Amino acid sequence: MIVVIQCKDRVGLVAAISGILAREQLNIVSLREHVDPTENRFFIRIEVDKETSKEQLREKLSPLLPPDAVISINPQPEKKIVVMVTKEYHCLSDILIRNHFKTLGASVQHVIGNYPVLEDICRRFEIPFSYISHEQIEKDAFEQRILDILLLHQPDYIVLAKFMRILSPAFIQAFPARIINIHHSFLPAFVGANPYRQAFERGVKLIGATAHFVTDQLDEGPIIAQQIIPVNHSYTAADMMRAGKEIETSVLAKALRLVFDDRVLVYKNKTVVFE
Amino acid sequence: MIVVIQCKDRVGLVAAISGILAREQLNIVSLREHVDPTENRFFIRIEVDKETSKEQLREKLSPLLPPDAVISINPQPEKKIVVMVTKEYHCLSDILIRNHFKTLGASVQHVIGNYPVLEDICRRFEIPFSYISHEQIEKDAFEQRILDILLLHQPDYIVLAKFMRILSPAFIQAFPARIINIHHSFLPAFVGANPYRQAFERGVKLIGATAHFVTDQLDEGPIIAQQIIPVNHSYTAADMMRAGKEIETSVLAKALRLVFDDRVLVYKNKTVVFE
Amino acid sequence: MIVVIQCKDRVGLVAAISGILAREQLNIVSLREHVDPTENRFFIRIEVDKETSKEQLREKLSPLLPPDAVISINPQPEKKIVVMVTKEYHCLSDILIRNHFKTLGASVQHVIGNYPVLEDICRRFEIPFSYISHEQIEKDAFEQRILDILLLHQPDYIVLAKFMRILSPAFIQAFPARIINIHHSFLPAFVGANPYRQAFERGVKLIGATAHFVTDQLDEGPIIAQQIIPVNHSYTAADMMRAGKEIETSVLAKALRLVFDDRVLVYKNKTVVFE
Amino acid sequence: MIVVIQCKDRVGLVAAISGILAREQLNIVSLREHVDPTENRFFIRIEVDKETSKEQLREKLSPLLPPDAVISINPQPEKKIVVMVTKEYHCLSDILIRNHFKTLGASVQHVIGNYPVLEDICRRFEIPFSYISHEQIEKDAFEQRILDILLLHQPDYIVLAKFMRILSPAFIQAFPARIINIHHSFLPAFVGANPYRQAFERGVKLIGATAHFVTDQLDEGPIIAQQIIPVNHSYTAADMMRAGKEIETSVLAKALRLVFDDRVLVYKNKTVVFE
């Protein structure tokens, strides 16, 4: 069982929490704690060796913690996700394969595409796909159609696996720290469109990819994971894009594993990742 | 202040330890705990925000822990080390530079070389150097001369910075988990002599370096850190050696930083590294 | 068009080859040349900007080169491959996805499994799968059944994507430098069985994967590509295996791309990789 | 001997150049060629196995090449450099050590500091140091004092090893593609001042360093090499700076090795690096 807590920091929090666990005869297999002194904020992730009643444990922990405490007790046996895509297959295919072989750590409920091209690959894995075009429709109506599907599935997380539209602040705020995006650059380098073209023009020797939570500030949300891959003068912008897809796939997979394994805590615009 | 403990595992250890710290009004800034279930062994590293009496804290902690507990309370404000070398300058120079600018996290007391070539670089930094040849002398007598110097300085750690002689089991056992070696390969590949020649013959595409504690099993001690660097067909064995020196320097520096920062716990033939 | 040549080295080879290309009005876009002085061997890879008659070019080049010259002129517009597997899905799935979306640089003709478990994933991509059990059958007969399928497809390369049986020398010698294997360790560390268990026991801090051509020396063939991934004390042997699968997939994909792009030349037990 | 040429591209350049070398009985040990199709520009680096008269070879090559050709024939047996610093020791010390042990590939003629703090470390290696303060002096006069020293030594390259002043366009234009800077970020992320503070605020998971040629566009010159190092939530801005220094040292060392080994060709705002 995994217990994850964040709250205002004060002396004695670890003692209070671990005291409760000890009285429940739960042995701590792994514990990671971090205090952000600038923010005076306490973060903890505890793995214990046995299961116990979530509700009772929460009731015992709550009175000992500051009132702002956010307690997650192994929130869900398996997370449910909805994936949103545009046309590129690489991230989605990787997710579908892991989902199919039960190694994703989450269950893909539905895929939404603003183009129909990826319907076929979903069909091959018997995953429902909804084609919702953003064309000839108001943004509000477009997003409402998406929300209808989300409402149906109540996913824990929404994964933007190369979804190339910008969502409205209202949409994003409805899912705080629950929308995960893969950005095709080493943020904050090359924000915005066409980062590989930008990287090519600049003559960089490494290109990167960034998985982050989405906030209403474009490409500015809390970073979960980043990776890079070396490139050189022989790479065209197209070659950089091809190389970039490899790390986009890889860094999104890593970020999802960390999130689904309850290792990522979000506070303000940063993450604490107990890797 | 940093508290590092390892002992037999049992329920309630974190609660007991953190309870003591809370009663002392010490706030936990960072906590890393790990249980090795195979060995039923508990490892913890705690950073607290204030100093307190080491002796009193130890007296309070001891009765709550299993009798085999090893408790280190920020063992020394600054570690003392003796460095042993043969002829290669790269690791030693890096250590001397960091020592000189007070960023090593330890203080170099003395350098011992079985050749005189590195005396000059030590002299430039006013570090005492002893030339102790292994030639025309029995191994026992050779090691006794080294021990005389170690006895004088009582170093916390002995760093073999490309010391190319094999030490006797008796010597090694006198400093358990206190002798750190840099091995010029990605262990356990290429144990023994001339790993770069071996790597060249094998046509590898990466070469590595390994920092480890020395035990009486050659190249078999607990690994602290490892790194690799890419190579290709255009590398001669000499080029591989040159590239290897870069990561030897880098991985030894990293291992020393981790050890001097009390982040490395040793048990049997493995390390727990709270990086 | 890509021209790849290896032969005994002598003065004037680049001039002879590039002279022919210039007379054909072929502009050299990219040229990589390497001489192995130990072996006195010449390797070259040339990309030119236009197509021309392969046969005529070969006829013009041959008389200018040593008699042992091996000339490949963009051997095939697209390589044909057969993939052999046992039970693990990760490498095969990655190949099937790239094949499906036409980014593999080769065309998967057939998949052969010595267990039936991966038939389903092949069927989803309409790739023929043959289940050929190694049980209750002589090794010769087992391999003959595989050879029958290979004979049918005449593949350029055979990819062992986690095929866990050892092939006979006779089988291997029938396809020199045409069988590509992914080995689940950083060769030459941990040759043989269960490398993740070995890595766990040794307490390594990095684990690796190696793609190599298969020779009749187990795990000893020419290395094409290697990668590593960091691990730590918190990894069980199972965690190391899971992490290892990520780089197995990634390094095999990289090796295949290099081979299919005519960037890998083999000589004796080494490769020249013009990356 | 190393021959490096760049010029307008046209058919037959490799044939023309290698023809001359063959007639001189020079065997090509390694050849790297690249054509930038966007710029229609030809780049080549050739290592031959023997020495010959530079002047005669140049005279034979020139008539066969476009009039804009830049031909470097192993420009100098050993490059001469002047290093400019402010207060940080790490890059300078690394250069001094390599210089001292003759593995830098260049010879440090002089160190110029706009603070006196690094005079001591230069003195230890008998390298002349000039303290030229930027304070209470016009920028022109400050730079003139630097130029006086440069004039004296006629260095091939000027290395800004954490020199924290911005040089005037006039100064920079006097040394085109001959001033090498280490920038403490993964350009183009975090241009300008205090990149580690910016990286900390942004919550990045990797930090980088970039070695580049200096142009009159701040932090915008041709990139030679880049590297990154992972960081996490436990890093303060100061920790990031400390980690960053490690890769600053390492990436500058790599860039210098590439430049001194005649592997870096500059054109417009990019480099071709024949690594």
Tab-separated table of N, CA and C in Angstrom, chain A residues 76-188:
chain	number	residue	atom	x	y	z
A	76	GLN	N	-6.093	4.515	-6.324
A	76	GLN	CA	-6.925	3.613	-7.101
A	76	GLN	C	-6.097	2.361	-7.344
A	77	PRO	N	-6.688	1.202	-7.311
A	77	PRO	CA	-5.899	-0.003	-7.585
A	77	PRO	C	-5.263	0.107	-8.965
A	78	GLU	N	-6.011	0.621	-9.938
A	78	GLU	CA	-5.434	0.865	-11.252
A	78	GLU	C	-6.040	2.158	-11.771
A	79	LYS	N	-5.201	3.051	-12.261
A	79	LYS	CA	-5.709	4.314	-12.776
A	79	LYS	C	-6.463	4.100	-14.081
A	80	LYS	N	-7.409	4.967	-14.321
A	80	LYS	CA	-8.105	4.984	-15.606
A	80	LYS	C	-7.665	6.223	-16.380
A	81	ILE	N	-7.367	6.062	-17.661
A	81	ILE	CA	-6.953	7.224	-18.445
A	81	ILE	C	-7.718	7.312	-19.768
A	82	VAL	N	-7.814	8.557	-20.248
A	82	VAL	CA	-8.274	8.815	-21.606
A	82	VAL	C	-7.115	9.489	-22.341
A	83	VAL	N	-6.868	9.071	-23.570
A	83	VAL	CA	-5.744	9.596	-24.344
A	83	VAL	C	-6.285	10.477	-25.465
A	84	MET	N	-5.663	11.639	-25.638
A	84	MET	CA	-6.060	12.520	-26.741
A	84	MET	C	-4.903	12.667	-27.731
A	85	VAL	N	-5.240	12.567	-29.016
A	85	VAL	CA	-4.201	12.557	-30.052
A	85	VAL	C	-4.611	13.410	-31.251
A	86	THR	N	-3.613	13.671	-32.109
A	86	THR	CA	-3.917	14.309	-33.381
A	86	THR	C	-3.610	13.316	-34.508
A	87	LYS	N	-2.390	13.331	-35.039
A	87	LYS	CA	-2.099	12.433	-36.166
A	87	LYS	C	-0.901	11.525	-35.938
A	88	GLU	N	-0.016	11.882	-35.004
A	88	GLU	CA	1.233	11.128	-34.873
A	88	GLU	C	0.999	9.863	-34.050
A	89	TYR	N	1.575	8.773	-34.532
A	89	TYR	CA	1.256	7.468	-33.953
A	89	TYR	C	2.154	7.025	-32.815
A	90	HIS	N	3.361	7.617	-32.692
A	90	HIS	CA	4.392	6.962	-31.882
A	90	HIS	C	4.057	6.873	-30.395
A	91	CYS	N	3.595	7.962	-29.784
A	91	CYS	CA	3.278	7.910	-28.348
A	91	CYS	C	2.042	7.044	-28.098
A	92	LEU	N	1.020	7.241	-28.901
A	92	LEU	CA	-0.207	6.460	-28.717
A	92	LEU	C	0.067	4.964	-28.852
A	93	SER	N	0.825	4.576	-29.876
A	93	SER	CA	1.084	3.149	-30.097
A	93	SER	C	1.795	2.545	-28.897
A	94	ASP	N	2.760	3.274	-28.376
A	94	ASP	CA	3.490	2.778	-27.209
A	94	ASP	C	2.542	2.574	-26.029
A	95	ILE	N	1.635	3.522	-25.821
A	95	ILE	CA	0.660	3.400	-24.730
A	95	ILE	C	-0.275	2.217	-24.978
A	96	LEU	N	-0.715	2.058	-26.217
A	96	LEU	CA	-1.639	0.961	-26.527
A	96	LEU	C	-0.987	-0.399	-26.315
A	97	ILE	N	0.274	-0.512	-26.714
A	97	ILE	CA	1.003	-1.782	-26.524
A	97	ILE	C	1.126	-2.105	-25.031
A	98	ARG	N	1.563	-1.117	-24.248
A	98	ARG	CA	1.713	-1.363	-22.802
A	98	ARG	C	0.358	-1.661	-22.162
A	99	ASN	N	-0.660	-0.955	-22.606
A	99	ASN	CA	-2.004	-1.192	-22.085
A	99	ASN	C	-2.449	-2.609	-22.405
A	100	HIS	N	-2.183	-3.015	-23.634
A	100	HIS	CA	-2.605	-4.344	-24.101
A	100	HIS	C	-1.932	-5.445	-23.291
A	101	PHE	N	-0.655	-5.245	-22.978
A	101	PHE	CA	0.082	-6.284	-22.255
A	101	PHE	C	0.096	-6.036	-20.741
A	102	LYS	N	-0.756	-5.115	-20.287
A	102	LYS	CA	-0.954	-4.881	-18.843
A	102	LYS	C	0.313	-4.430	-18.132
A	103	THR	N	1.126	-3.612	-18.792
A	103	THR	CA	2.317	-3.097	-18.123
A	103	THR	C	2.304	-1.574	-18.070
A	104	LEU	N	1.154	-0.978	-18.373
A	104	LEU	CA	1.076	0.484	-18.372
A	104	LEU	C	0.894	1.036	-16.962
A	105	GLY	N	0.321	0.230	-16.080
A	105	GLY	CA	-0.005	0.749	-14.740
A	105	GLY	C	-1.291	1.537	-14.750
A	106	ALA	N	-1.999	1.527	-15.847
A	106	ALA	CA	-3.279	2.214	-15.964
A	106	ALA	C	-4.046	1.531	-17.070
A	107	SER	N	-5.301	1.885	-17.155
A	107	SER	CA	-6.153	1.252	-18.149
A	107	SER	C	-6.693	2.322	-19.096
A	108	VAL	N	-6.441	2.156	-20.385
A	108	VAL	CA	-6.916	3.132	-21.374
A	108	VAL	C	-8.405	2.899	-21.624
A	109	GLN	N	-9.205	3.909	-21.282
A	109	GLN	CA	-10.658	3.786	-21.442
A	109	GLN	C	-11.108	4.165	-22.845
A	110	HIS	N	-10.421	5.145	-23.425
A	110	HIS	CA	-10.941	5.749	-24.637
A	110	HIS	C	-9.818	6.584	-25.258
A	111	VAL	N	-9.842	6.680	-26.585
A	111	VAL	CA	-8.921	7.587	-27.272
A	111	VAL	C	-9.754	8.596	-28.054
A	112	ILE	N	-9.390	9.858	-27.961
A	112	ILE	CA	-10.083	10.927	-28.688
A	112	ILE	C	-9.085	11.536	-29.672
A	113	GLY	N	-9.465	11.631	-30.946
A	113	GLY	CA	-8.587	12.231	-31.948
A	113	GLY	C	-9.279	13.365	-32.667
A	114	ASN	N	-8.556	14.459	-32.905
A	114	ASN	CA	-9.177	15.526	-33.699
A	114	ASN	C	-8.946	15.296	-35.202
A	115	TYR	N	-8.328	14.172	-35.524
A	115	TYR	CA	-8.296	13.649	-36.894
A	115	TYR	C	-8.610	12.160	-36.793
A	116	PRO	N	-9.066	11.569	-37.878
A	116	PRO	CA	-9.467	10.158	-37.781
A	116	PRO	C	-8.330	9.164	-38.000
A	117	VAL	N	-7.099	9.658	-38.278
A	117	VAL	CA	-6.059	8.745	-38.759
A	117	VAL	C	-5.659	7.655	-37.774
A	118	LEU	N	-5.806	7.910	-36.492
A	118	LEU	CA	-5.347	6.921	-35.522
A	118	LEU	C	-6.469	6.001	-35.043
A	119	GLU	N	-7.629	6.112	-35.666
A	119	GLU	CA	-8.728	5.223	-35.298
A	119	GLU	C	-8.347	3.761	-35.555
A	120	ASP	N	-7.689	3.546	-36.706
A	120	ASP	CA	-7.350	2.178	-37.098
A	120	ASP	C	-6.493	1.464	-36.050
A	121	ILE	N	-5.462	2.135	-35.555
A	121	ILE	CA	-4.571	1.465	-34.598
A	121	ILE	C	-5.315	1.165	-33.286
A	122	CYS	N	-6.237	2.037	-32.892
A	122	CYS	CA	-7.039	1.782	-31.688
A	122	CYS	C	-7.951	0.569	-31.894
A	123	ARG	N	-8.566	0.533	-33.061
A	123	ARG	CA	-9.458	-0.571	-33.376
A	123	ARG	C	-8.722	-1.914	-33.278
A	124	ARG	N	-7.463	-1.917	-33.705
A	124	ARG	CA	-6.693	-3.164	-33.643
A	124	ARG	C	-6.501	-3.659	-32.215
A	125	PHE	N	-6.595	-2.758	-31.251
A	125	PHE	CA	-6.472	-3.164	-29.847
A	125	PHE	C	-7.806	-3.072	-29.112
A	126	GLU	N	-8.881	-2.961	-29.874
A	126	GLU	CA	-10.226	-2.906	-29.293
A	126	GLU	C	-10.384	-1.792	-28.268
A	127	ILE	N	-9.766	-0.664	-28.543
A	127	ILE	CA	-9.918	0.504	-27.681
A	127	ILE	C	-10.839	1.490	-28.391
A	128	PRO	N	-11.901	1.934	-27.725
A	128	PRO	CA	-12.833	2.869	-28.372
A	128	PRO	C	-12.142	4.168	-28.769
A	129	PHE	N	-12.446	4.627	-29.978
A	129	PHE	CA	-11.852	5.856	-30.506
A	129	PHE	C	-12.972	6.787	-30.944
A	130	SER	N	-12.888	8.052	-30.526
A	130	SER	CA	-13.864	9.032	-31.002
A	130	SER	C	-13.150	10.104	-31.814
A	131	TYR	N	-13.618	10.249	-33.030
A	131	TYR	CA	-13.088	11.307	-33.888
A	131	TYR	C	-13.906	12.569	-33.644
A	132	ILE	N	-13.278	13.569	-33.049
A	132	ILE	CA	-13.955	14.838	-32.786
A	132	ILE	C	-13.149	15.927	-33.476
A	133	SER	N	-13.632	16.361	-34.610
A	133	SER	CA	-12.906	17.372	-35.371
A	133	SER	C	-13.025	18.735	-34.688
A	134	HIS	N	-11.948	19.510	-34.780
A	134	HIS	CA	-11.984	20.879	-34.250
A	134	HIS	C	-12.403	21.861	-35.342
A	135	GLU	N	-12.670	21.336	-36.524
A	135	GLU	CA	-12.986	22.220	-37.644
A	135	GLU	C	-14.485	22.443	-37.751
A	136	GLN	N	-14.836	23.620	-38.257
A	136	GLN	CA	-16.241	23.978	-38.476
A	136	GLN	C	-17.075	23.804	-37.200
A	137	ILE	N	-16.477	24.179	-36.100
A	137	ILE	CA	-17.158	24.068	-34.816
A	137	ILE	C	-16.516	25.091	-33.883
A	138	GLU	N	-17.308	25.658	-32.991
A	138	GLU	CA	-16.765	26.588	-31.995
A	138	GLU	C	-15.874	25.815	-31.019
A	139	LYS	N	-14.873	26.501	-30.454
A	139	LYS	CA	-13.975	25.827	-29.506
A	139	LYS	C	-14.756	25.273	-28.313
A	140	ASP	N	-15.704	26.055	-27.835
A	140	ASP	CA	-16.536	25.596	-26.715
A	140	ASP	C	-17.240	24.283	-27.027
A	141	ALA	N	-17.831	24.228	-28.195
A	141	ALA	CA	-18.582	23.041	-28.578
A	141	ALA	C	-17.642	21.848	-28.767
A	142	PHE	N	-16.465	22.125	-29.361
A	142	PHE	CA	-15.440	21.091	-29.542
A	142	PHE	C	-15.060	20.504	-28.186
A	143	GLU	N	-14.794	21.390	-27.239
A	143	GLU	CA	-14.369	20.902	-25.926
A	143	GLU	C	-15.515	20.219	-25.182
A	144	GLN	N	-16.742	20.688	-25.420
A	144	GLN	CA	-17.881	20.053	-24.750
A	144	GLN	C	-18.023	18.600	-25.207
A	145	ARG	N	-17.774	18.361	-26.491
A	145	ARG	CA	-17.868	16.991	-26.999
A	145	ARG	C	-16.817	16.108	-26.340
A	146	ILE	N	-15.644	16.699	-26.110
A	146	ILE	CA	-14.590	15.950	-25.402
A	146	ILE	C	-15.006	15.694	-23.956
A	147	LEU	N	-15.531	16.739	-23.329
A	147	LEU	CA	-15.941	16.621	-21.923
A	147	LEU	C	-17.017	15.556	-21.744
A	148	ASP	N	-17.892	15.440	-22.708
A	148	ASP	CA	-18.932	14.415	-22.618
A	148	ASP	C	-18.322	13.024	-22.477
A	149	ILE	N	-17.271	12.792	-23.257
A	149	ILE	CA	-16.607	11.480	-23.186
A	149	ILE	C	-15.872	11.322	-21.859
A	150	LEU	N	-15.225	12.394	-21.421
A	150	LEU	CA	-14.506	12.331	-20.141
A	150	LEU	C	-15.483	12.070	-18.994
A	151	LEU	N	-16.633	12.712	-19.066
A	151	LEU	CA	-17.650	12.551	-18.022
A	151	LEU	C	-18.081	11.096	-17.915
A	152	LEU	N	-18.172	10.495	-19.078
A	152	LEU	CA	-18.582	9.098	-19.153
A	152	LEU	C	-17.597	8.184	-18.425
A	153	HIS	N	-16.268	8.466	-18.608
A	153	HIS	CA	-15.260	7.539	-18.105
A	153	HIS	C	-14.683	7.944	-16.760
A	154	GLN	N	-14.829	9.213	-16.385
A	154	GLN	CA	-14.257	9.682	-15.123
A	154	GLN	C	-12.787	9.249	-14.985
A	155	PRO	N	-11.943	9.595	-15.939
A	155	PRO	CA	-10.562	9.118	-15.869
A	155	PRO	C	-9.777	9.814	-14.754
A	156	ASP	N	-8.797	9.097	-14.226
A	156	ASP	CA	-7.893	9.720	-13.250
A	156	ASP	C	-6.981	10.734	-13.933
A	157	TYR	N	-6.560	10.386	-15.140
A	157	TYR	CA	-5.667	11.280	-15.886
A	157	TYR	C	-6.065	11.331	-17.355
A	158	ILE	N	-5.783	12.489	-17.957
A	158	ILE	CA	-5.966	12.673	-19.395
A	158	ILE	C	-4.576	12.833	-19.993
A	159	VAL	N	-4.229	12.003	-20.964
A	159	VAL	CA	-2.887	12.039	-21.529
A	159	VAL	C	-2.937	12.639	-22.933
A	160	LEU	N	-2.253	13.762	-23.119
A	160	LEU	CA	-2.162	14.370	-24.440
A	160	LEU	C	-0.944	13.781	-25.153
A	161	ALA	N	-1.204	12.764	-25.953
A	161	ALA	CA	-0.108	12.023	-26.598
A	161	ALA	C	0.093	12.574	-28.006
A	162	LYS	N	0.638	13.794	-28.041
A	162	LYS	CA	0.791	14.546	-29.288
A	162	LYS	C	-0.572	15.049	-29.784
A	163	PHE	N	-1.307	15.666	-28.852
A	163	PHE	CA	-2.552	16.354	-29.203
A	163	PHE	C	-2.163	17.798	-29.497
A	164	MET	N	-2.354	18.234	-30.743
A	164	MET	CA	-1.732	19.475	-31.201
A	164	MET	C	-2.655	20.694	-31.135
A	165	ARG	N	-3.692	20.642	-30.322
A	165	ARG	CA	-4.568	21.793	-30.135
A	165	ARG	C	-4.337	22.363	-28.743
A	166	ILE	N	-4.549	23.668	-28.604
A	166	ILE	CA	-4.454	24.287	-27.284
A	166	ILE	C	-5.824	24.270	-26.629
A	167	LEU	N	-5.874	23.738	-25.426
A	167	LEU	CA	-7.148	23.650	-24.698
A	167	LEU	C	-7.421	24.957	-23.969
A	168	SER	N	-8.681	25.231	-23.743
A	168	SER	CA	-9.056	26.485	-23.077
A	168	SER	C	-8.721	26.424	-21.590
A	169	PRO	N	-8.463	27.582	-20.970
A	169	PRO	CA	-8.227	27.596	-19.522
A	169	PRO	C	-9.349	26.929	-18.747
A	170	ALA	N	-10.582	27.128	-19.156
A	170	ALA	CA	-11.703	26.525	-18.427
A	170	ALA	C	-11.593	25.001	-18.438
A	171	PHE	N	-11.280	24.458	-19.587
A	171	PHE	CA	-11.118	23.007	-19.712
A	171	PHE	C	-10.009	22.517	-18.786
A	172	ILE	N	-8.878	23.194	-18.876
A	172	ILE	CA	-7.698	22.762	-18.116
A	172	ILE	C	-7.945	22.846	-16.611
A	173	GLN	N	-8.586	23.932	-16.212
A	173	GLN	CA	-8.814	24.103	-14.776
A	173	GLN	C	-9.775	23.071	-14.201
A	174	ALA	N	-10.525	22.429	-15.075
A	174	ALA	CA	-11.421	21.380	-14.599
A	174	ALA	C	-10.673	20.109	-14.197
A	175	PHE	N	-9.396	20.022	-14.621
A	175	PHE	CA	-8.597	18.824	-14.320
A	175	PHE	C	-7.225	19.216	-13.793
A	176	PRO	N	-7.179	19.839	-12.623
A	176	PRO	CA	-5.881	20.333	-12.141
A	176	PRO	C	-4.916	19.178	-11.865
A	177	ALA	N	-3.705	19.298	-12.416
A	177	ALA	CA	-2.657	18.276	-12.243
A	177	ALA	C	-3.128	16.908	-12.675
A	178	ARG	N	-4.035	16.878	-13.618
A	178	ARG	CA	-4.524	15.583	-14.106
A	178	ARG	C	-4.409	15.458	-15.626
A	179	ILE	N	-3.942	16.524	-16.287
A	179	ILE	CA	-3.695	16.432	-17.732
A	179	ILE	C	-2.184	16.395	-17.946
A	180	ILE	N	-1.717	15.361	-18.619
A	180	ILE	CA	-0.275	15.177	-18.846
A	180	ILE	C	0.004	15.365	-20.332
A	181	ASN	N	0.977	16.197	-20.645
A	181	ASN	CA	1.308	16.501	-22.037
A	181	ASN	C	2.755	16.117	-22.319
A	182	ILE	N	3.016	15.724	-23.567
A	182	ILE	CA	4.398	15.546	-23.995
A	182	ILE	C	4.726	16.713	-24.935
A	183	HIS	N	5.739	17.471	-24.558
A	183	HIS	CA	6.146	18.600	-25.398
A	183	HIS	C	7.418	18.231	-26.137
A	184	HIS	N	7.449	18.533	-27.416
A	184	HIS	CA	8.537	18.087	-28.276
A	184	HIS	C	9.749	19.019	-28.214
A	185	SER	N	10.145	19.408	-27.017
A	185	SER	CA	11.423	20.102	-26.866
A	185	SER	C	11.857	20.016	-25.415
A	186	PHE	N	13.102	20.397	-25.207
A	186	PHE	CA	13.659	20.462	-23.873
A	186	PHE	C	13.218	21.795	-23.272
A	187	LEU	N	12.032	21.826	-22.688
A	187	LEU	CA	11.529	23.088	-22.139
A	187	LEU	C	12.504	23.631	-21.104
A	188	PRO	N	12.640	24.936	-20.983
A	188	PRO	CA	11.915	25.992	-21.673
A	188	PRO	C	12.542	26.410	-23.004
